Amino acid sequence: PAAARLVGALGRMGDDVATAALYDALALAWPEARRAAARVLGALGDDRARAALVHLAQTDPDLEVRRIAAAARPG
């Protein structure tokens, strides 16, 4: 829950620094943070988010992160 709250706050901020932190969260060792970041990035709907989610869905070591990324991909 803490990861989801923190990542959700970054998503609501919506500025360049917060968005960069969302992408950085995809590389964290903490699967909960990657799961939360995938959900928020799915809502962005831009090409960079889509590419990051495709990559995450194919390569993340955590099965739940891969599932969330695949489901969250925009378009």
PDB file of C-alpha atoms in Angstrom:
ATOM      1  CA  PRO A   1       0.000   0.000   0.000  1.00  0.00           C
ATOM      2  CA  ALA A   2       2.805   2.477   0.691  1.00  0.00           C
ATOM      3  CA  ALA A   3       4.244   2.007  -2.792  1.00  0.00           C
ATOM      4  CA  ALA A   4       0.847   2.542  -4.382  1.00  0.00           C
ATOM      5  CA  ARG A   5       0.271   5.735  -2.397  1.00  0.00           C
ATOM      6  CA  LEU A   6       3.694   7.138  -3.236  1.00  0.00           C
ATOM      7  CA  VAL A   7       3.509   6.273  -6.914  1.00  0.00           C
ATOM      8  CA  GLY A   8      -0.075   7.511  -7.091  1.00  0.00           C
ATOM      9  CA  ALA A   9       1.054  10.845  -5.685  1.00  0.00           C
ATOM     10  CA  LEU A  10       3.732  11.069  -8.371  1.00  0.00           C
ATOM     11  CA  GLY A  11       1.118  10.392 -11.011  1.00  0.00           C
ATOM     12  CA  ARG A  12      -1.155  13.117  -9.672  1.00  0.00           C
ATOM     13  CA  MET A  13       1.701  15.624  -9.625  1.00  0.00           C
ATOM     14  CA  GLY A  14       1.978  15.273 -13.372  1.00  0.00           C
ATOM     15  CA  ASP A  15       5.153  17.302 -13.828  1.00  0.00           C
ATOM     16  CA  ASP A  16       8.315  16.202 -15.628  1.00  0.00           C
ATOM     17  CA  VAL A  17      10.224  15.359 -12.440  1.00  0.00           C
ATOM     18  CA  ALA A  18       7.384  13.226 -11.068  1.00  0.00           C
ATOM     19  CA  THR A  19       6.945  11.454 -14.402  1.00  0.00           C
ATOM     20  CA  ALA A  20      10.679  10.723 -14.544  1.00  0.00           C
ATOM     21  CA  ALA A  21      10.422   9.229 -11.049  1.00  0.00           C
ATOM     22  CA  LEU A  22       7.651   6.910 -12.282  1.00  0.00           C
ATOM     23  CA  TYR A  23       9.944   5.574 -14.989  1.00  0.00           C
ATOM     24  CA  ASP A  24      12.757   5.251 -12.452  1.00  0.00           C
ATOM     25  CA  ALA A  25      10.433   3.189 -10.248  1.00  0.00           C
ATOM     26  CA  LEU A  26      10.267   0.540 -12.980  1.00  0.00           C
ATOM     27  CA  ALA A  27      13.905  -0.303 -12.272  1.00  0.00           C
ATOM     28  CA  LEU A  28      13.574  -0.614  -8.491  1.00  0.00           C
ATOM     29  CA  ALA A  29      14.175  -3.974  -6.851  1.00  0.00           C
ATOM     30  CA  TRP A  30      10.874  -3.628  -4.978  1.00  0.00           C
ATOM     31  CA  PRO A  31       8.138  -5.385  -7.024  1.00  0.00           C
ATOM     32  CA  GLU A  32       5.369  -3.451  -5.272  1.00  0.00           C
ATOM     33  CA  ALA A  33       6.826  -0.195  -6.584  1.00  0.00           C
ATOM     34  CA  ARG A  34       7.086  -1.593 -10.123  1.00  0.00           C
ATOM     35  CA  ARG A  35       3.479  -2.824  -9.935  1.00  0.00           C
ATOM     36  CA  ALA A  36       2.221   0.580  -8.833  1.00  0.00           C
ATOM     37  CA  ALA A  37       4.291   2.423 -11.436  1.00  0.00           C
ATOM     38  CA  ALA A  38       2.957   0.168 -14.203  1.00  0.00           C
ATOM     39  CA  ARG A  39      -0.608   0.978 -13.206  1.00  0.00           C
ATOM     40  CA  VAL A  40       0.019   4.724 -13.215  1.00  0.00           C
ATOM     41  CA  LEU A  41       1.996   4.687 -16.470  1.00  0.00           C
ATOM     42  CA  GLY A  42      -0.855   2.815 -18.120  1.00  0.00           C
ATOM     43  CA  ALA A  43      -3.027   5.853 -17.514  1.00  0.00           C
ATOM     44  CA  LEU A  44      -0.563   8.176 -19.261  1.00  0.00           C
ATOM     45  CA  GLY A  45      -1.304   6.669 -22.647  1.00  0.00           C
ATOM     46  CA  ASP A  46       1.700   8.104 -24.453  1.00  0.00           C
ATOM     47  CA  ASP A  47       4.231   6.314 -26.649  1.00  0.00           C
ATOM     48  CA  ARG A  48       6.945   6.279 -23.997  1.00  0.00           C
ATOM     49  CA  ALA A  49       4.602   4.740 -21.413  1.00  0.00           C
ATOM     50  CA  ARG A  50       3.405   2.174 -23.934  1.00  0.00           C
ATOM     51  CA  ALA A  51       6.973   1.159 -24.787  1.00  0.00           C
ATOM     52  CA  ALA A  52       7.946   0.915 -21.122  1.00  0.00           C
ATOM     53  CA  LEU A  53       4.937  -1.271 -20.359  1.00  0.00           C
ATOM     54  CA  VAL A  54       5.606  -3.563 -23.312  1.00  0.00           C
ATOM     55  CA  HIS A  55       9.185  -4.005 -22.118  1.00  0.00           C
ATOM     56  CA  LEU A  56       8.072  -4.575 -18.526  1.00  0.00           C
ATOM     57  CA  ALA A  57       5.422  -7.100 -19.585  1.00  0.00           C
ATOM     58  CA  GLN A  58       8.061  -9.110 -21.423  1.00  0.00           C
ATOM     59  CA  THR A  59      11.049  -8.891 -19.110  1.00  0.00           C
ATOM     60  CA  ASP A  60      10.144  -8.187 -15.487  1.00  0.00           C
ATOM     61  CA  PRO A  61      11.191 -11.024 -13.151  1.00  0.00           C
ATOM     62  CA  ASP A  62       7.952 -10.695 -11.151  1.00  0.00           C
ATOM     63  CA  LEU A  63       4.974 -12.457 -12.763  1.00  0.00           C
ATOM     64  CA  GLU A  64       2.469 -10.042 -11.212  1.00  0.00           C
ATOM     65  CA  VAL A  65       4.382  -7.026 -12.551  1.00  0.00           C
ATOM     66  CA  ARG A  66       4.321  -8.592 -16.020  1.00  0.00           C
ATOM     67  CA  ARG A  67       0.587  -9.235 -15.773  1.00  0.00           C
ATOM     68  CA  ILE A  68      -0.174  -5.694 -14.606  1.00  0.00           C
ATOM     69  CA  ALA A  69       2.035  -4.166 -17.294  1.00  0.00           C
ATOM     70  CA  ALA A  70       0.360  -6.235 -20.008  1.00  0.00           C
ATOM     71  CA  ALA A  71      -3.102  -5.243 -18.782  1.00  0.00           C
ATOM     72  CA  ALA A  72      -2.188  -1.569 -18.288  1.00  0.00           C
ATOM     73  CA  ARG A  73      -0.781  -0.959 -21.757  1.00  0.00           C
ATOM     74  CA  PRO A  74      -2.709   1.842 -23.396  1.00  0.00           C
ATOM     75  CA  GLY A  75      -4.079   1.369 -26.898  1.00  0.00           C
TER      76      GLY A  75
END
